């Protein structure tokens, strides 16, 4: 236990040192004589946005931690959507708020730390428009609506039909191979999601509706388009 704790402490210190070095932030408060301590999520975000691509190999050790952090943030999405619905906001209003906050936050962050990423070539504008308007807005609207009219578990399972849409569109658009192994892996993954969420035989089965299923599948399709546009 002691060894694992020491490893975690060393990993956190390494993340902070990398973030400080990337931002030119000394981390030392000359007035108090103590090191400044910011939230760990801030350091993770700095590492993802600021560390240059050349250092990607040395940063791979942090990848699992960042994936888990992203998963934790993602898991809170449905809770916030339900709360916002309860106070009277509609799905499209939540989409507008989320998109606006993302634009403001990301633009400000990149303007400070990575201005080079704000330069977009004219030939790539259609990809950004497709990924932002068609994919993100469609996905968010359908997903938030599905959460509102079904259950969180059903909405989540239908959202993760996205890999199936990606596989089919990749086969058509990019001529990728559609193997039996991929199909079986996809079916097993989806079946696992269904069993874990209790859609079969549980309370979730009582809130199934055609509209809810349609919105859930729309969320999966919109989420899949994000990967497709990113491929271009």
Short mmCIF file of C-alpha atoms in Angstrom, two decimals:
data_model
loop_
_atom_site.label_atom_id
_atom_site.label_comp_id
_atom_site.label_asym_id
_atom_site.label_seq_id
_atom_site.Cartn_x
_atom_site.Cartn_y
_atom_site.Cartn_z
CA UNK A 1 0.00 0.00 0.00
CA UNK A 2 2.80 2.36 0.88
CA UNK A 3 4.56 1.70 -2.41
CA UNK A 4 1.40 2.36 -4.43
CA UNK A 5 0.78 5.56 -2.51
CA UNK A 6 4.32 6.77 -3.19
CA UNK A 7 3.89 6.00 -6.91
CA UNK A 8 0.66 8.04 -7.02
CA UNK A 9 2.32 10.97 -5.25
CA UNK A 10 5.30 10.87 -7.63
CA UNK A 11 2.95 10.70 -10.65
CA UNK A 12 1.01 13.76 -9.49
CA UNK A 13 4.25 15.69 -8.86
CA UNK A 14 5.48 14.74 -12.33
CA UNK A 15 2.23 16.01 -13.90
CA UNK A 16 2.57 19.31 -12.06
CA UNK A 17 6.23 19.76 -13.03
CA UNK A 18 5.39 19.09 -16.70
CA UNK A 19 2.53 21.61 -16.61
CA UNK A 20 4.67 24.24 -14.89
CA UNK A 21 7.45 23.80 -17.41
CA UNK A 22 5.04 23.97 -20.37
CA UNK A 23 3.39 27.17 -19.14
CA UNK A 24 6.48 28.89 -17.80
CA UNK A 25 4.83 28.85 -14.39
CA UNK A 26 7.26 28.66 -11.48
CA UNK A 27 4.58 27.56 -9.01
CA UNK A 28 6.19 29.59 -6.20
CA UNK A 29 4.47 32.32 -4.24
CA UNK A 30 7.08 34.88 -3.19
CA UNK A 31 4.73 36.53 -0.69
CA UNK A 32 3.87 33.42 1.29
CA UNK A 33 7.07 31.54 0.58
CA UNK A 34 5.08 28.43 -0.40
CA UNK A 35 4.36 26.65 -3.64
CA UNK A 36 1.11 27.46 -5.37
CA UNK A 37 -1.18 24.46 -5.68
CA UNK A 38 -3.83 24.34 -8.40
CA UNK A 39 -6.46 21.63 -9.06
CA UNK A 40 -5.06 18.48 -10.63
CA UNK A 41 -7.61 18.73 -13.46
CA UNK A 42 -6.01 22.05 -14.43
CA UNK A 43 -2.61 20.39 -14.77
CA UNK A 44 -4.06 17.56 -16.86
CA UNK A 45 -5.72 20.06 -19.20
CA UNK A 46 -2.47 22.00 -19.53
CA UNK A 47 -0.57 18.86 -20.42
CA UNK A 48 -3.07 17.87 -23.12
CA UNK A 49 -3.18 21.34 -24.70
CA UNK A 50 0.31 22.66 -24.16
CA UNK A 51 2.85 19.84 -24.28
CA UNK A 52 4.12 19.72 -27.87
CA UNK A 53 3.58 16.67 -30.04
CA UNK A 54 7.28 15.80 -29.86
CA UNK A 55 6.86 14.97 -26.19
CA UNK A 56 3.93 12.66 -26.87
CA UNK A 57 5.99 9.52 -26.31
CA UNK A 58 7.05 10.52 -22.81
CA UNK A 59 3.49 11.54 -21.90
CA UNK A 60 1.92 8.19 -22.82
CA UNK A 61 2.26 7.05 -19.22
CA UNK A 62 -0.41 9.60 -18.23
CA UNK A 63 -2.87 8.48 -20.91
CA UNK A 64 -4.83 5.99 -18.72
CA UNK A 65 -5.20 8.60 -15.98
CA UNK A 66 -6.50 11.21 -18.42
CA UNK A 67 -8.93 8.70 -19.93
CA UNK A 68 -10.33 7.92 -16.46
CA UNK A 69 -10.61 11.63 -15.70
CA UNK A 70 -12.51 12.17 -18.96
CA UNK A 71 -14.82 9.25 -18.12
CA UNK A 72 -15.59 10.72 -14.69
CA UNK A 73 -16.46 14.08 -16.27
CA UNK A 74 -18.58 12.38 -18.93
CA UNK A 75 -20.52 10.42 -16.30
CA UNK A 76 -21.83 13.64 -14.75
CA UNK A 77 -23.42 14.82 -18.02
CA UNK A 78 -26.78 13.11 -17.55
CA UNK A 79 -27.10 14.35 -13.97
CA UNK A 80 -26.67 17.97 -15.03
CA UNK A 81 -29.06 17.55 -17.97
CA UNK A 82 -31.78 16.13 -15.72
CA UNK A 83 -31.33 19.00 -13.25
CA UNK A 84 -31.49 21.62 -16.00
CA UNK A 85 -34.64 19.99 -17.40
CA UNK A 86 -36.23 20.17 -13.95
CA UNK A 87 -35.68 23.92 -13.70
CA UNK A 88 -37.42 24.46 -17.04
CA UNK A 89 -34.70 24.40 -19.72
CA UNK A 90 -35.42 22.58 -22.96
CA UNK A 91 -32.94 20.29 -24.74
CA UNK A 92 -31.97 22.87 -27.38
CA UNK A 93 -31.43 25.52 -24.71
CA UNK A 94 -29.06 23.16 -22.86
CA UNK A 95 -27.25 22.50 -26.15
CA UNK A 96 -26.86 26.26 -26.71
CA UNK A 97 -25.52 26.83 -23.18
CA UNK A 98 -23.09 23.92 -23.39
CA UNK A 99 -21.82 24.92 -26.83
CA UNK A 100 -21.42 28.57 -25.86
CA UNK A 101 -19.52 27.71 -22.67
CA UNK A 102 -17.27 25.34 -24.62
CA UNK A 103 -16.48 27.97 -27.26
CA UNK A 104 -15.69 30.62 -24.64
CA UNK A 105 -13.63 28.28 -22.49
CA UNK A 106 -11.65 26.61 -25.27
CA UNK A 107 -11.07 29.82 -27.22
CA UNK A 108 -9.77 31.58 -24.12
CA UNK A 109 -7.59 28.62 -23.15
CA UNK A 110 -6.06 28.26 -26.64
CA UNK A 111 -5.63 32.03 -27.01
CA UNK A 112 -3.43 31.96 -23.90
CA UNK A 113 -1.53 28.70 -24.30
CA UNK A 114 -1.73 27.48 -27.93
CA UNK A 115 -2.54 30.29 -30.36
CA UNK A 116 -1.15 28.23 -33.23
CA UNK A 117 -4.13 25.86 -32.92
CA UNK A 118 -6.54 28.71 -33.66
CA UNK A 119 -5.26 28.96 -37.24
CA UNK A 120 -7.57 27.05 -39.59
CA UNK A 121 -7.00 26.50 -43.29
CA UNK A 122 -9.86 27.48 -45.59
CA UNK A 123 -9.99 23.99 -47.10
CA UNK A 124 -10.63 22.50 -43.63
CA UNK A 125 -13.55 24.77 -42.74
CA UNK A 126 -16.14 22.27 -43.96
CA UNK A 127 -14.76 19.64 -41.58
CA UNK A 128 -15.01 21.99 -38.60
CA UNK A 129 -18.50 23.08 -39.66
CA UNK A 130 -19.62 19.49 -40.10
CA UNK A 131 -18.07 18.34 -36.84
CA UNK A 132 -19.35 21.30 -34.86
CA UNK A 133 -22.77 21.99 -36.34
CA UNK A 134 -23.95 18.67 -37.74
CA UNK A 135 -22.22 16.27 -35.37
CA UNK A 136 -21.94 18.02 -31.98
CA UNK A 137 -25.28 19.86 -32.06
CA UNK A 138 -27.17 16.83 -33.44
CA UNK A 139 -25.56 14.51 -30.90
CA UNK A 140 -26.18 16.82 -27.95
CA UNK A 141 -29.78 17.59 -28.85
CA UNK A 142 -30.74 13.96 -29.46
CA UNK A 143 -28.89 12.72 -26.38
CA UNK A 144 -30.39 15.33 -24.04
CA UNK A 145 -33.87 14.66 -25.44
CA UNK A 146 -33.41 10.90 -24.99
CA UNK A 147 -32.34 11.44 -21.37
CA UNK A 148 -35.46 13.52 -20.78
CA UNK A 149 -38.04 11.13 -22.29
CA UNK A 150 -36.44 7.78 -21.41
CA UNK A 151 -33.92 6.87 -18.72
CA UNK A 152 -30.22 7.64 -18.37
CA UNK A 153 -29.31 3.99 -18.90
CA UNK A 154 -31.33 3.63 -22.12
CA UNK A 155 -29.98 6.90 -23.49
CA UNK A 156 -26.42 5.78 -22.72
CA UNK A 157 -26.84 2.38 -24.38
CA UNK A 158 -28.39 3.88 -27.52
CA UNK A 159 -25.64 6.51 -27.65
CA UNK A 160 -23.08 3.73 -27.83
CA UNK A 161 -24.51 2.46 -31.07
CA UNK A 162 -22.04 5.04 -32.41
CA UNK A 163 -19.28 2.44 -33.09
CA UNK A 164 -21.72 0.55 -35.33
CA UNK A 165 -22.43 3.71 -37.33
CA UNK A 166 -18.70 4.48 -37.52
CA UNK A 167 -17.97 0.98 -38.76
CA UNK A 168 -20.63 1.14 -41.46
CA UNK A 169 -19.71 4.65 -42.63
CA UNK A 170 -15.99 3.80 -42.63
CA UNK A 171 -16.74 0.81 -44.84
CA UNK A 172 -18.61 3.01 -47.32
CA UNK A 173 -16.50 6.20 -47.18
CA UNK A 174 -12.98 4.94 -46.46
CA UNK A 175 -13.22 1.37 -47.79
CA UNK A 176 -12.19 -0.08 -44.45
CA UNK A 177 -12.49 -3.84 -43.99
CA UNK A 178 -15.62 -5.09 -42.23
CA UNK A 179 -14.42 -8.28 -40.56
CA UNK A 180 -16.35 -10.89 -38.60
CA UNK A 181 -14.11 -10.18 -35.57
CA UNK A 182 -15.13 -6.50 -35.60
CA UNK A 183 -18.79 -7.44 -35.88
CA UNK A 184 -18.61 -9.89 -32.97
CA UNK A 185 -16.72 -7.41 -30.78
CA UNK A 186 -19.34 -4.78 -31.53
CA UNK A 187 -22.22 -7.12 -30.69
CA UNK A 188 -20.62 -8.28 -27.43
CA UNK A 189 -19.90 -4.71 -26.35
CA UNK A 190 -23.47 -3.62 -27.01
CA UNK A 191 -24.87 -6.70 -25.26
CA UNK A 192 -22.69 -5.94 -22.24
CA UNK A 193 -24.01 -2.38 -22.06
CA UNK A 194 -27.60 -3.64 -22.24
CA UNK A 195 -27.06 -6.14 -19.41
CA UNK A 196 -25.19 -3.69 -17.16
CA UNK A 197 -27.83 -0.97 -17.46
CA UNK A 198 -30.71 -3.34 -16.77
CA UNK A 199 -32.64 -2.60 -19.96
CA UNK A 200 -33.83 -6.21 -20.07
CA UNK A 201 -36.22 -7.09 -17.28
CA UNK A 202 -35.46 -3.98 -15.24
CA UNK A 203 -37.28 -0.76 -14.58
CA UNK A 204 -35.64 0.81 -17.63
CA UNK A 205 -37.72 -1.41 -19.92
CA UNK A 206 -40.85 0.42 -18.75
CA UNK A 207 -39.77 3.77 -20.24
CA UNK A 208 -39.00 2.58 -23.77
CA UNK A 209 -40.77 4.51 -26.52
CA UNK A 210 -40.35 4.93 -30.26
CA UNK A 211 -39.49 8.62 -29.85
CA UNK A 212 -36.94 7.84 -27.16
CA UNK A 213 -35.30 5.09 -29.22
CA UNK A 214 -35.21 7.40 -32.27
CA UNK A 215 -33.54 10.17 -30.27
CA UNK A 216 -31.05 7.71 -28.77
CA UNK A 217 -30.10 6.36 -32.19
CA UNK A 218 -29.83 9.95 -33.46
CA UNK A 219 -27.39 10.65 -30.64
CA UNK A 220 -25.34 7.62 -31.65
CA UNK A 221 -25.34 8.71 -35.29
CA UNK A 222 -24.30 12.28 -34.39
CA UNK A 223 -21.55 10.98 -32.13
CA UNK A 224 -20.32 8.73 -34.95
CA UNK A 225 -20.17 11.68 -37.35
CA UNK A 226 -17.66 13.33 -35.02
CA UNK A 227 -15.20 10.49 -35.70
CA UNK A 228 -15.93 10.57 -39.42
CA UNK A 229 -15.33 14.32 -39.78
CA UNK A 230 -12.18 14.02 -37.65
CA UNK A 231 -10.86 11.39 -40.06
CA UNK A 232 -10.90 13.96 -42.88
#
